[in-house]
Short mmCIF file of C-alpha atoms and ligand atoms in Angstrom, two decimals:
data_model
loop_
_atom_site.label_atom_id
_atom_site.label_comp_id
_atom_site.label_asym_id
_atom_site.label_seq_id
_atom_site.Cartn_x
_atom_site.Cartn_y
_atom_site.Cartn_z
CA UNK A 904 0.00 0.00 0.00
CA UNK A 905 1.55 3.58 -0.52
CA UNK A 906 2.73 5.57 1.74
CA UNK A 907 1.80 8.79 2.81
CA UNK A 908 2.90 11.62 5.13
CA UNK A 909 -0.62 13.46 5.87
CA UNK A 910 -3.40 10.83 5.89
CA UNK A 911 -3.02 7.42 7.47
CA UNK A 912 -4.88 4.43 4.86
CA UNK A 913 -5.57 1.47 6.04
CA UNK A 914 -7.55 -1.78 4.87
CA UNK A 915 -9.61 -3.70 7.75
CA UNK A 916 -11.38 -6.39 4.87
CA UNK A 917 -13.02 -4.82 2.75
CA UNK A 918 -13.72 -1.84 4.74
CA UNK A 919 -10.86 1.30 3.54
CA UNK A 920 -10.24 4.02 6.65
CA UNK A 921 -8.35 6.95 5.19
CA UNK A 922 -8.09 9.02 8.49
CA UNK A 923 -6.80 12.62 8.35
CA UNK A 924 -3.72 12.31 10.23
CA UNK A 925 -2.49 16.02 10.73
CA UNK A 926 -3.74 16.09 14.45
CA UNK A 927 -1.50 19.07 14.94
CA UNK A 928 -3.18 21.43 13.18
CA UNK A 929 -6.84 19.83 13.64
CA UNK A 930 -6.47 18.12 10.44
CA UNK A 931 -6.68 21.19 8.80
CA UNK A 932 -5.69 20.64 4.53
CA UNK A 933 -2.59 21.58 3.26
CA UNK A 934 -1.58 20.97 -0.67
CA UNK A 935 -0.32 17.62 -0.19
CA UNK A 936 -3.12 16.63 1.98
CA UNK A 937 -5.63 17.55 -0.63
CA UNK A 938 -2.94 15.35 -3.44
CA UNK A 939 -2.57 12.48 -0.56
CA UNK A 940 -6.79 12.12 -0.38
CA UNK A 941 -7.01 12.69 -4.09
CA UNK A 942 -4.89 9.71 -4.58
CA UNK A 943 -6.28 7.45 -1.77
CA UNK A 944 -9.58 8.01 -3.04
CA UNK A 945 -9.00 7.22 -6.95
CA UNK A 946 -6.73 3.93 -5.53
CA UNK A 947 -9.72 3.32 -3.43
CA UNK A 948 -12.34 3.42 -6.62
CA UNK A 949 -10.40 1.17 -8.77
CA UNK A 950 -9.04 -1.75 -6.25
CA UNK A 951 -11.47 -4.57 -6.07
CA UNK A 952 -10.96 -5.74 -2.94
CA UNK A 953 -12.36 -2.12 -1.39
CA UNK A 954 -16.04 -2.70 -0.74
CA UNK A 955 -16.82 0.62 1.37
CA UNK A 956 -14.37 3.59 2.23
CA UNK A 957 -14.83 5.45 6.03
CA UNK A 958 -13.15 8.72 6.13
CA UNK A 959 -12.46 10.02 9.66
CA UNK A 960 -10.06 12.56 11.44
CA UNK A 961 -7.33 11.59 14.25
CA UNK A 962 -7.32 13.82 17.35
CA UNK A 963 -9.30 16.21 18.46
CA UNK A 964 -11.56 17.17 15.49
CA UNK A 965 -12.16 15.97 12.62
CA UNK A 966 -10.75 19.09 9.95
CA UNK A 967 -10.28 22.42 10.52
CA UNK A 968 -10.83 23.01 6.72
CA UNK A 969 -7.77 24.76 5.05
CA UNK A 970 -4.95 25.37 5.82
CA UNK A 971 -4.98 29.17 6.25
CA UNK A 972 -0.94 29.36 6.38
CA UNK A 973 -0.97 27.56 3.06
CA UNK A 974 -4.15 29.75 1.78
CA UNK A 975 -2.00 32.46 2.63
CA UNK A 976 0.95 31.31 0.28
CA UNK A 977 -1.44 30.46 -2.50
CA UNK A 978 -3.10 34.04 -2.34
CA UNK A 979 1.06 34.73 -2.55
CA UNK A 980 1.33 32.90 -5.97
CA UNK A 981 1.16 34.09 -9.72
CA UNK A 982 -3.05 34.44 -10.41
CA UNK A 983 -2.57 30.98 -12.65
CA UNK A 984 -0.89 28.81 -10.17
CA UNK A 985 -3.55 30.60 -7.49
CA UNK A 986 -6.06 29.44 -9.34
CA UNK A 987 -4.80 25.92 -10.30
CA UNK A 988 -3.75 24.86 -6.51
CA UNK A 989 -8.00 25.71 -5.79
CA UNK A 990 -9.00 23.95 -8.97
CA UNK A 991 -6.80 20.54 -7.36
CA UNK A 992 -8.51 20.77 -3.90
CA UNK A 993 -12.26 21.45 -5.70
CA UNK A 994 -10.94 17.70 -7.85
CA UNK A 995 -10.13 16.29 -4.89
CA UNK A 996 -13.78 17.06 -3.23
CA UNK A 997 -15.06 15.75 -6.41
CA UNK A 998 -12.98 12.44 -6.10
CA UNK A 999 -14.68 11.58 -2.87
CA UNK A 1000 -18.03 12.62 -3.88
CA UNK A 1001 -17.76 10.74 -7.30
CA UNK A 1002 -16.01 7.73 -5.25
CA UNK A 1003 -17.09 4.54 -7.42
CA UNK A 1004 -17.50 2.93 -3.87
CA UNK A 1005 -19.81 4.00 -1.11
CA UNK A 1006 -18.16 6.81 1.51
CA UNK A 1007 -18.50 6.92 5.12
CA UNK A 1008 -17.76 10.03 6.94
CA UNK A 1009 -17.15 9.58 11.27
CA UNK A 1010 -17.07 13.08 12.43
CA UNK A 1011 -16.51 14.15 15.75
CA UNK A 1012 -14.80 18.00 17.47
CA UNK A 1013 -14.52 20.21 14.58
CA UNK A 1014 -15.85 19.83 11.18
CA UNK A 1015 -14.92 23.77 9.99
CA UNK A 1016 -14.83 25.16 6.19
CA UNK A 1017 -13.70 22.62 4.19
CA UNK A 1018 -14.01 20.30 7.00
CA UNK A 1019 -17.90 21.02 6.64
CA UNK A 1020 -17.10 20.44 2.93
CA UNK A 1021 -15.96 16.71 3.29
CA UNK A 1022 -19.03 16.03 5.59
CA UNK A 1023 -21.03 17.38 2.80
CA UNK A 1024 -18.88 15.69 -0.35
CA UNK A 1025 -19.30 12.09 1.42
CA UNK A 1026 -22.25 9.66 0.70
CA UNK A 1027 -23.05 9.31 4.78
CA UNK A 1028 -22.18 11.20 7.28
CA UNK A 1029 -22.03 10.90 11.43
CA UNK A 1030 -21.41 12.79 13.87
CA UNK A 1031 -20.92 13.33 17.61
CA UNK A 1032 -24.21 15.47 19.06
CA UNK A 1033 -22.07 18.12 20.32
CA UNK A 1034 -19.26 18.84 17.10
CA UNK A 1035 -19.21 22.17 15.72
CA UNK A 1036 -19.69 22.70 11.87
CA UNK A 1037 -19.83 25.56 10.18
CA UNK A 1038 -19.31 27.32 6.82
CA UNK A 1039 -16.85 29.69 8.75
CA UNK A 1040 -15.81 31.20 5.76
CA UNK A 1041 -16.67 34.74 6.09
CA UNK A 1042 -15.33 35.09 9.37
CA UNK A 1043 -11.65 34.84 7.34
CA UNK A 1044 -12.97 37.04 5.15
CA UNK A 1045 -13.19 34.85 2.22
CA UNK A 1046 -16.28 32.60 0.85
CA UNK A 1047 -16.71 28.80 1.20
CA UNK A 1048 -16.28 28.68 -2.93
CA UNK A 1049 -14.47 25.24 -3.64
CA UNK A 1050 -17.25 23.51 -1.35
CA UNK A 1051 -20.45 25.33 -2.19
CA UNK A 1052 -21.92 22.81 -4.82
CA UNK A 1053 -21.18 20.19 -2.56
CA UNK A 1054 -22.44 21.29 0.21
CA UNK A 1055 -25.46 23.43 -1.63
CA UNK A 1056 -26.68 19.56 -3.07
CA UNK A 1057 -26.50 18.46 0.48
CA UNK A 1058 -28.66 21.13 2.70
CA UNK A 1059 -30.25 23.37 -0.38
CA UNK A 1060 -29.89 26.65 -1.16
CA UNK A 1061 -31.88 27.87 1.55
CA UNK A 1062 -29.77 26.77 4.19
CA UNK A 1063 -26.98 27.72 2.30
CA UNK A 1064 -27.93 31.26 2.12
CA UNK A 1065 -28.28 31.67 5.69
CA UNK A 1066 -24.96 29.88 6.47
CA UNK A 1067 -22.73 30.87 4.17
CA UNK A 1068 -22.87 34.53 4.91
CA UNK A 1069 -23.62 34.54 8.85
CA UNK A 1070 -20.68 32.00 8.98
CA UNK A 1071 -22.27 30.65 12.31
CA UNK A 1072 -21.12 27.63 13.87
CA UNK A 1073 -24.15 24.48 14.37
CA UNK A 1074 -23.97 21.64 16.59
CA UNK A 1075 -24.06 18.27 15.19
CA UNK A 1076 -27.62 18.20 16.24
CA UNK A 1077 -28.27 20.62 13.76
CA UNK A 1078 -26.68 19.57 11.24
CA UNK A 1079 -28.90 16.12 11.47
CA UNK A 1080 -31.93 18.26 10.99
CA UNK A 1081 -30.83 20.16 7.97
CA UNK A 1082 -29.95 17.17 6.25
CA UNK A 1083 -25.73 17.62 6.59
CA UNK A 1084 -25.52 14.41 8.10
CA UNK A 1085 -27.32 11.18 8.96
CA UNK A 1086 -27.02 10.67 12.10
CA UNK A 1087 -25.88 12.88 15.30
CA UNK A 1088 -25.18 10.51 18.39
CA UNK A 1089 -23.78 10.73 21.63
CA UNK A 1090 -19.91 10.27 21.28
CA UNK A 1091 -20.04 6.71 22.60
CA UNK A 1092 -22.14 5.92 20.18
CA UNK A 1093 -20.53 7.02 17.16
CA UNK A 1094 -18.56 3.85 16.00
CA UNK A 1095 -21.37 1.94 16.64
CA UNK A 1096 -23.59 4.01 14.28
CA UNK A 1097 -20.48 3.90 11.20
CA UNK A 1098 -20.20 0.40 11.48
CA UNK A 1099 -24.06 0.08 11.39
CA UNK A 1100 -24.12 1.50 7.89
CA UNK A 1101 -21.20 -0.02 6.68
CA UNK A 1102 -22.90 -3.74 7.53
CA UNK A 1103 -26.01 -2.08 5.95
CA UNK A 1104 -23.45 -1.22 2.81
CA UNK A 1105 -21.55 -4.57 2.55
CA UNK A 1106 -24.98 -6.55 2.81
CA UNK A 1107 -26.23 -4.75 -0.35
CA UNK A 1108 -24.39 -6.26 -3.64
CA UNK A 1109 -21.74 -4.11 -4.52
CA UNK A 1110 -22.31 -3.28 -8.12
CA UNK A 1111 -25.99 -2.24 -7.40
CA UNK A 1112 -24.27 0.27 -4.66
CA UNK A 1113 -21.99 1.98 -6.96
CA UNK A 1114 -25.29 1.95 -9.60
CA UNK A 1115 -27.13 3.85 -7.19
CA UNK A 1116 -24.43 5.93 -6.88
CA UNK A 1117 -23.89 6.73 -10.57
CA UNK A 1118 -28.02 6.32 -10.74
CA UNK A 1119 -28.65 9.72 -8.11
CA UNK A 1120 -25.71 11.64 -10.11
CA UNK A 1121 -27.83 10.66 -13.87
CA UNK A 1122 -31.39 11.72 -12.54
CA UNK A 1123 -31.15 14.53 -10.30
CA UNK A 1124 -30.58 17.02 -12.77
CA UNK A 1125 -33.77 15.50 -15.17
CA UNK A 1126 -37.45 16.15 -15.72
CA UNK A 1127 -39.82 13.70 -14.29
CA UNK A 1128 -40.25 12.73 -18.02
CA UNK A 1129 -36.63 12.78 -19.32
CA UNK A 1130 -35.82 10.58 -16.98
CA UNK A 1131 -38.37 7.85 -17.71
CA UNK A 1132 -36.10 6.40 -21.20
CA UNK A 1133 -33.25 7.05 -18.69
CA UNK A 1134 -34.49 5.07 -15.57
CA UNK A 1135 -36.47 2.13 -17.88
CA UNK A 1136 -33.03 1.88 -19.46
CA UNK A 1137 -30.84 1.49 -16.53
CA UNK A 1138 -33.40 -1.08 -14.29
CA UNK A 1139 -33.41 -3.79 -17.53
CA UNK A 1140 -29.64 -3.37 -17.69
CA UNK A 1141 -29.12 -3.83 -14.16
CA UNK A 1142 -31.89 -6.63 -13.21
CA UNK A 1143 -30.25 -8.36 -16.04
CA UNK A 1144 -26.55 -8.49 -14.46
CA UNK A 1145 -25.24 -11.80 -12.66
CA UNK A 1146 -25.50 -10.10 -9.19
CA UNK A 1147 -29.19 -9.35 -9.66
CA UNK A 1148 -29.86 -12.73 -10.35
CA UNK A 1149 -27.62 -14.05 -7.46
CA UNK A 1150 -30.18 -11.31 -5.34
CA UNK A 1151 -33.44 -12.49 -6.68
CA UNK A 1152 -32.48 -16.30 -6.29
CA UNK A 1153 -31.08 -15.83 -2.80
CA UNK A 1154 -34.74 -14.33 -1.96
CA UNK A 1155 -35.98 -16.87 -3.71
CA UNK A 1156 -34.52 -19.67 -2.23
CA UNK A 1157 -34.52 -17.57 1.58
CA UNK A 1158 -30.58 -18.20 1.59
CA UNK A 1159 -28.54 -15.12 1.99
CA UNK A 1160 -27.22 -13.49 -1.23
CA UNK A 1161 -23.03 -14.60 -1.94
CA UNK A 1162 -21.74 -11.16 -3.35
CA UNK A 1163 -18.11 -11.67 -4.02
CA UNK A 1164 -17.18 -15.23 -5.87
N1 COA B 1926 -5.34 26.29 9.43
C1 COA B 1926 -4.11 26.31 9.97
N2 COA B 1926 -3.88 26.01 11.26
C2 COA B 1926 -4.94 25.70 12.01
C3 COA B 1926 -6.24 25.67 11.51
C4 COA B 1926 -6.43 25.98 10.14
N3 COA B 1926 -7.63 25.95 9.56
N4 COA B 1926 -7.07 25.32 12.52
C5 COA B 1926 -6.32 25.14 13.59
N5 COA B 1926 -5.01 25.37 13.31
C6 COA B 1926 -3.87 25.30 14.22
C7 COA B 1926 -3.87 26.44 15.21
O1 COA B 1926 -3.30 27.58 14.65
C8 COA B 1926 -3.06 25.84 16.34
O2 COA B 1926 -1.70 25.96 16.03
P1 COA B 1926 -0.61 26.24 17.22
O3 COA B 1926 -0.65 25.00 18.06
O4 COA B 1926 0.66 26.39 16.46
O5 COA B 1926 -1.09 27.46 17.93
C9 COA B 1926 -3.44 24.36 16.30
O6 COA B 1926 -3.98 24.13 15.01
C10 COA B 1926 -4.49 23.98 17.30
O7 COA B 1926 -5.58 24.87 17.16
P2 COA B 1926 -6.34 25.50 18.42
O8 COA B 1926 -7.18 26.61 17.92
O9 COA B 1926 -5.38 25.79 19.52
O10 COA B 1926 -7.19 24.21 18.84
P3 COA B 1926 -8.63 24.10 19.50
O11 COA B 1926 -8.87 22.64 19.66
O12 COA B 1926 -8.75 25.00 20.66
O13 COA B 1926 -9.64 24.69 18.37
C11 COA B 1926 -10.60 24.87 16.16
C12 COA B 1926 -9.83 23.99 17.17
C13 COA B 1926 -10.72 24.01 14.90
C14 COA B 1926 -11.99 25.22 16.70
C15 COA B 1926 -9.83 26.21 15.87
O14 COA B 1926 -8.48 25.90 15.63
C16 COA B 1926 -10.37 26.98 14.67
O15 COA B 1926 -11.35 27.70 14.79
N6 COA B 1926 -9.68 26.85 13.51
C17 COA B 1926 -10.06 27.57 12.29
C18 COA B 1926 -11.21 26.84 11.63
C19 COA B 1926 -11.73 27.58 10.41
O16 COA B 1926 -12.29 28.64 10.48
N7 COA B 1926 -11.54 26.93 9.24
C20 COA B 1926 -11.98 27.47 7.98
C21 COA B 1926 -10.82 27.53 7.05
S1 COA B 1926 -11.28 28.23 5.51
#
């Protein structure tokens, strides 16, 4: 497995952690954090063996968002390299979000700017009750740009409006009721709740869970009615496939469905 200085990767079956390992600083993301989880999660789409992927934070909080020393060299740079260093982090969002296997997110502390981002970029999130998120962006005097469609598809532009420019911080609490996360728990309760859904994940058949995946990113932006040649299309293909038959048979025959092999 490669090796790398800011994140710690590691595979428990087929379950991937990638924990932020820059404890330090709160996790917060540097340029060769945002290459290291670029490359952990395209490794982490492509190996086989990788079933589900749970993305977490050692330390005290989960992220701190950017790194504001390193925003403040980029701001430094020529306008092109400026511009390019944000264009790699908004990829890197878009590699976890567009991660060909399902994406867990464990947060618990901190989950601030970009740290908010990943909860929002991730397929499930949970969190402790009493973490702070926020889209702290303003405070710095600077706008939560990178993150905004991410986090806009998550809680709507409604809530967006209101925290994007008051900047506020929200309990975990709140950020189960606006839809940020799944799940707020008490803190001894959050590893319980992750490896709840990642059972839930590995008992569906893989292929139909990166489908559904790929199946949420086709529709959402359709019409009720361009998506019917769309949806009709994509149920015969995929009821047709060897793992829907092993899922209908196993029914069938009341045995439990055998995924892999
Ligand atoms: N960028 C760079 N360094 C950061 C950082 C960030 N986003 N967040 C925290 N750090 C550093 C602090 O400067 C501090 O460094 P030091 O030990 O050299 O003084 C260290 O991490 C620990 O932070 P500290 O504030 O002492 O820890 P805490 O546990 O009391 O508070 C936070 C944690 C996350 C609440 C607080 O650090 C914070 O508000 N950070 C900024 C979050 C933010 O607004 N992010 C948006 C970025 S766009």
């Amino acid at each position: 497995m490669h090796r790398y200085q800011t994140i710690e990767v590691a595979a428990q079956g087929p379950v991937l952690h990638i924990r932020l390992n820059r404890p330090e600083v709160r996790n917060a993301f540097n340029g060769t954090v945002v290459s290291e989880l670029q490359q952990a999660f395209a490794a982490a789409s492509t190996e086989a063996s990788v079933r589900v992927v749970v993305l977490s934070g050692n330390g005290k909080s989960f992220s701190a968002g950017a790194d504001l020393a390193w925003m403040q060299e980029q701001a430094e740079l020529p306008k092109e390299r400026n511009q390019e260093g944000a264009e790699r982090m908004a990829r890197m969002f878009l590699s976890i979000a567009r991660c060909s296997k399902p994406v867990v997110a464990r947060i618990h502390g901190h989950a601030l700017g970009g740290g908010t981002g990943l909860t929002a970029a991730v397929d499930l999130a949970f969190c402790t009750e009493d973490c702070l998120f926020g889209l702290t962006e303003v405070k710095l005097g600077i706008v939560p740009a990178v993150i905004s469609p991410f986090v806009m598809q998550k809680i709507g532009v409604g809530r967006a409006r209101a925290l994007f420019l008051t900047g506020e911080r929200f309990s975990g609490a709140e950020a189960q009721r606006i839809g940020l996360v799944q799940r707020a728990v008490p803190e001894a309760e959050l590893d319980g709740q992750v490896q709840k859904a990642v059972d839930e994940l590995l008992s569906a058949g893989p292929a139909a869970v990166a489908s559904s995946k790929e199946l949420i990113r086709a529709v959402g932006s359709l019409s009720l009615e361009d998506a019917i040649p769309v949806t009709s299309k994509w149920i015969a293909e995929l009821r047709a496939t060897p793992e829907a038959r092993e899922g209908f048979s196993a029914f069938l025959g009341k045995r439990k469905p055998n995924w892999i092999g």
